[in-house]
Structures are given as structure tokens and as C-alpha cells.
Amino acid sequence: LAVVTAYGLLLPKPILEATKYGCLNIHPSLLPRWRGAAPLPHAIMAGDKETGVCIMQLDEGMDTGPILKKQVYPLNSTITCGELHDTMKEIGADMLLEVIDNIESVVPEIQSPESAATHAAKINKQDGKLDFAKGAKELRNLVHGLSPVPCAFFELNGELFKVLRAEVVAGDPAKDVEIGTVVDDKLTIVCGDGNCLRPLIVQKQGKKPMEAKIFLNGNRIPQGTILQCTTPLP
């Protein structure tokens, strides 16, 4: 028996067949949904209501092998990728030990339906660009899916600010206001669906993350400011 986790490459067939029970892998999604390199961020960014962990037997495909054990985990609108990762690794470790203890009696389950398969592509820094023309819920999910790394971000006066947590504020303050406009003294930003995104934890370049209320004490972003993202993240 061999165990592989967070390896990121396909194993050759001789390695897969080198042991009696093959190679086991902990995969943090409900396969076949979110096969690939970054299942946790994609589950949050997509607004999934649940995710989970699969203990699977590797084959020659990308996360296509049979499932030995699966556990569902509910998602809410406040969880970040970092928090989810810490939970999934604990669940996955316990599940793996249980599967190993019962390996002779575990019955592999073929992933199905194949039509439900989705691909969790690798995340890069530019994926974090906050385009306020999008809906507020979509942007909140982006913020949480990319927190704590690589982080969602916006630009102001040529400087980039990361957002590590945010909430959606319903639309009245955004009526007839240009997209990307700050509409109050709490950094509430108009989005394309008429609702607003309000950052709750912000990080200035070279500084530590801090609550938006504290951040705004030393970084004035007045009502009426229009935020854009035009500079690439270094």
C-alpha cells in the first residue's frame, strides 16, 4: 500500500501497480466534482453548498480513480479557503486511517456520473482581481476562495490592497451609483448587480492583514472614491 497526497503529477502505471492495494490519495472534494489542482478554492468561488473529502485509489487519470470512502462537509458564505483547508486535512487524515485499517474489506466505488465532473484549474495571482462589474456574491466568494493566498485585490492610486474577508450588503446604497464606487465610510463598494461588497479584512502592501475598521483609520478611502483594478499583481 502507498499513500500520496498533494503530489500534483500523474503517477506512471508501474508505480500504481507496485503494491497490492495500489496508491491511495486524499482528495478534498466530492469527486467527480472539482478534479484537479485547486478543489477547495473552486468550491468556494463557485458558491457550492457542500464539499467534502474522498479517499480514492489512484489510476492513470487526473483524480478519476475509484472512491474508497467519501464524507460530505457543508459550506456557508463566511468560510475561507484557509479555514476549509485546515478542516479538510483533519477529516481526511481520520478517513485515511479508517480506510487503511479496513483495506481488505473496503469496496471501491466508481465515480459517477461522469457528466458531473468539473476541473479545478491551478489558481494564479491575477485570478484575484476584483472586477466590480460582477455581482457582489460572486466577488465575496472570490475573496473567500482565495483567502489567505493568493488573495483577492483592488487598486487605489496605483497601490494594491488585498481583501481576505468580505460580506454582501443589499442594494439600496448602490442605487444610481457608478460601479466600483465607495458609498459610505465602511468601504462598501457598488457591484454590477446593484448590491455592494464590503471588505471586512484588508491588507496593504507590506503590512499585516487588519480589520477594515482599523485599516480605514490609517488609510482614508472617502465616500465617492471609485476603485479599479488595472495594475497586475506583483
XYZ file of C-alpha atoms in Angstrom:
234
model
C 0.000 0.000 0.000
C 1.197 3.523 -0.863
C -0.281 6.889 0.126
C 0.042 10.025 -1.997
C -1.160 13.498 -1.060
C -0.691 16.952 -2.652
C 1.662 15.499 -5.261
C 0.209 17.208 -8.333
C 1.550 14.842 -11.009
C 0.224 11.662 -12.598
C 1.933 8.501 -11.441
C 3.162 6.024 -14.062
C 1.403 2.672 -14.312
C 4.319 0.627 -12.840
C 4.130 2.722 -9.653
C 0.343 2.437 -9.478
C 0.594 -1.344 -9.701
C 3.641 -1.781 -7.472
C 1.670 -2.617 -4.313
C -1.210 -4.981 -3.586
C -3.734 -2.229 -2.821
C -2.315 0.416 -5.130
C -1.854 4.091 -4.258
C -4.356 5.916 -2.061
C -4.943 9.653 -2.219
C -6.780 12.183 -0.042
C -8.741 14.484 -2.341
C -10.670 17.438 -0.816
C -13.794 17.455 -2.977
C -16.840 15.346 -3.738
C -15.495 13.633 -6.827
C -16.058 13.773 -9.722
C -16.710 17.464 -8.966
C -13.519 19.531 -8.815
C -10.884 17.175 -10.087
C -7.506 18.853 -10.355
C -5.067 21.105 -8.553
C -7.279 23.516 -6.574
C -10.582 21.951 -5.481
C -11.033 23.988 -2.289
C -10.808 27.486 -3.840
C -13.041 26.473 -6.736
C -15.737 25.023 -4.469
C -15.945 28.300 -2.534
C -15.691 30.538 -5.604
C -18.492 28.585 -7.293
C -20.763 29.086 -4.293
C -21.129 25.342 -3.689
C -23.380 24.480 -0.757
C -21.275 21.480 0.182
C -17.917 19.889 -0.451
C -16.121 17.015 1.207
C -13.240 14.586 1.206
C -12.701 11.445 -0.837
C -10.183 8.719 -0.159
C -9.528 7.403 -3.634
C -7.402 4.842 -5.380
C -5.210 6.485 -7.984
C -5.344 5.407 -11.610
C -3.716 6.814 -14.737
C -6.173 9.733 -14.986
C -6.367 13.029 -13.097
C -8.403 12.210 -9.972
C -10.516 9.670 -11.887
C -9.873 6.569 -9.769
C -12.409 4.642 -7.660
C -13.523 6.060 -4.314
C -12.956 4.066 -1.140
C -14.607 6.481 1.289
C -16.430 9.799 0.978
C -17.558 12.362 3.559
C -19.713 15.408 2.867
C -18.985 18.762 4.519
C -21.446 21.698 4.358
C -20.251 25.112 3.209
C -21.515 28.543 4.271
C -20.937 32.026 2.908
C -18.344 33.017 5.528
C -15.769 30.226 5.338
C -12.409 30.988 3.733
C -10.197 28.595 1.828
C -7.642 28.607 4.626
C -10.250 27.638 7.201
C -11.668 24.953 4.928
C -8.202 23.554 4.238
C -7.481 23.163 7.948
C -10.783 21.337 8.467
C -10.394 19.094 5.418
C -6.890 17.948 6.368
C -8.130 16.760 9.778
C -11.137 14.977 8.289
C -9.015 13.475 5.523
C -6.384 12.135 7.905
C -9.015 10.379 10.044
C -10.705 8.937 6.958
C -7.418 7.670 5.553
C -6.560 5.818 8.760
C -10.015 4.231 8.782
C -9.648 3.071 5.191
C -6.188 1.638 5.846
C -7.446 -0.222 8.925
C -10.207 -1.804 6.813
C -8.444 -2.004 3.469
C -9.217 -5.697 2.899
C -12.974 -5.171 3.195
C -13.389 -1.762 1.510
C -15.356 -1.925 -1.746
C -14.194 0.647 -4.344
C -16.920 2.789 -5.901
C -16.601 4.021 -9.471
C -17.000 7.803 -9.769
C -20.341 8.784 -11.271
C -21.948 10.390 -13.058
C -19.111 11.418 -15.353
C -21.283 14.292 -16.589
C -20.887 15.901 -13.144
C -17.099 16.111 -13.485
C -15.584 19.596 -13.255
C -11.970 20.735 -13.382
C -10.318 22.770 -10.625
C -7.591 24.598 -12.519
C -4.499 25.907 -10.774
C -5.002 29.352 -9.232
C -2.747 32.271 -10.145
C -2.433 35.759 -8.662
C -4.394 37.505 -11.395
C -7.445 35.354 -10.606
C -7.816 37.569 -7.531
C -8.575 40.759 -9.442
C -11.837 42.226 -8.126
C -13.968 43.229 -11.110
C -16.766 45.237 -9.526
C -18.876 44.841 -12.671
C -19.595 41.334 -11.365
C -22.174 40.536 -8.716
C -21.479 41.089 -5.026
C -21.996 37.423 -4.064
C -19.628 36.267 -6.800
C -16.971 38.698 -5.552
C -17.447 37.673 -1.913
C -16.989 34.044 -2.960
C -13.850 35.026 -4.845
C -12.477 36.798 -1.776
C -13.112 33.816 0.481
C -11.939 31.252 -2.077
C -8.572 32.984 -2.447
C -8.006 33.760 1.230
C -5.349 33.690 2.647
C -3.411 33.135 -0.614
C -3.076 34.448 -3.247
C -5.877 36.872 -2.154
C -8.406 38.983 -3.998
C -7.322 42.588 -4.525
C -8.314 46.073 -5.695
C -6.294 49.095 -6.724
C -6.319 52.675 -5.454
C -3.925 55.374 -6.669
C -1.590 52.785 -8.145
C -1.383 50.788 -4.909
C -2.817 47.299 -4.440
C -4.898 46.245 -1.444
C -5.701 42.621 -0.650
C -9.100 41.604 0.717
C -9.151 38.491 2.914
C -12.769 38.530 4.082
C -15.884 40.352 2.904
C -19.659 40.461 3.121
C -22.528 41.327 0.809
C -24.623 44.403 1.545
C -28.046 44.658 -0.088
C -28.510 47.201 -2.824
C -30.224 50.417 -1.651
C -26.982 52.380 -1.071
C -25.900 51.456 -4.606
C -28.892 52.922 -6.448
C -27.864 55.038 -9.459
C -24.200 54.972 -8.425
C -21.306 54.057 -10.713
C -19.921 50.547 -10.369
C -16.833 50.438 -8.136
C -17.881 53.488 -6.106
C -17.383 53.561 -2.333
C -20.780 54.591 -0.923
C -20.057 55.062 2.802
C -17.314 55.305 5.428
C -17.161 51.488 5.814
C -15.584 50.798 2.402
C -18.862 49.497 0.964
C -18.376 49.152 -2.809
C -21.037 49.129 -5.531
C -21.097 45.985 -7.695
C -22.611 45.210 -11.058
C -25.768 43.548 -9.738
C -26.797 46.609 -7.714
C -25.650 45.115 -4.424
C -22.434 46.004 -2.612
C -19.295 44.277 -1.399
C -17.950 45.336 1.983
C -14.380 44.204 2.783
C -14.001 43.081 6.399
C -10.279 42.253 6.480
C -7.853 44.226 4.308
C -4.095 44.078 3.802
C -2.000 46.927 2.431
C 1.205 46.001 0.624
C 3.983 45.421 3.143
C 1.574 45.419 6.097
C -0.271 42.782 8.094
C -3.956 41.998 7.474
C -6.300 44.030 9.662
C -9.987 44.616 10.213
C -11.379 47.139 7.749
C -12.416 49.485 10.564
C -8.819 49.679 11.805
C -7.431 49.805 8.268
C -9.598 52.834 7.446
C -8.294 54.743 10.465
C -4.906 54.988 8.762
C -5.933 54.692 5.104
C -8.581 57.191 4.130
C -10.859 55.989 1.324
C -13.709 58.520 1.336
C -17.238 58.064 0.079
C -17.354 58.675 -3.668
C -13.963 57.063 -4.366
C -14.051 54.803 -7.452
C -11.959 51.645 -7.158
C -10.409 49.922 -10.154
C -8.079 47.031 -10.926
C -5.738 47.931 -13.744
C -2.289 47.128 -12.337
C -1.002 43.497 -12.419
C -0.337 41.974 -9.000
C 3.436 41.593 -8.499
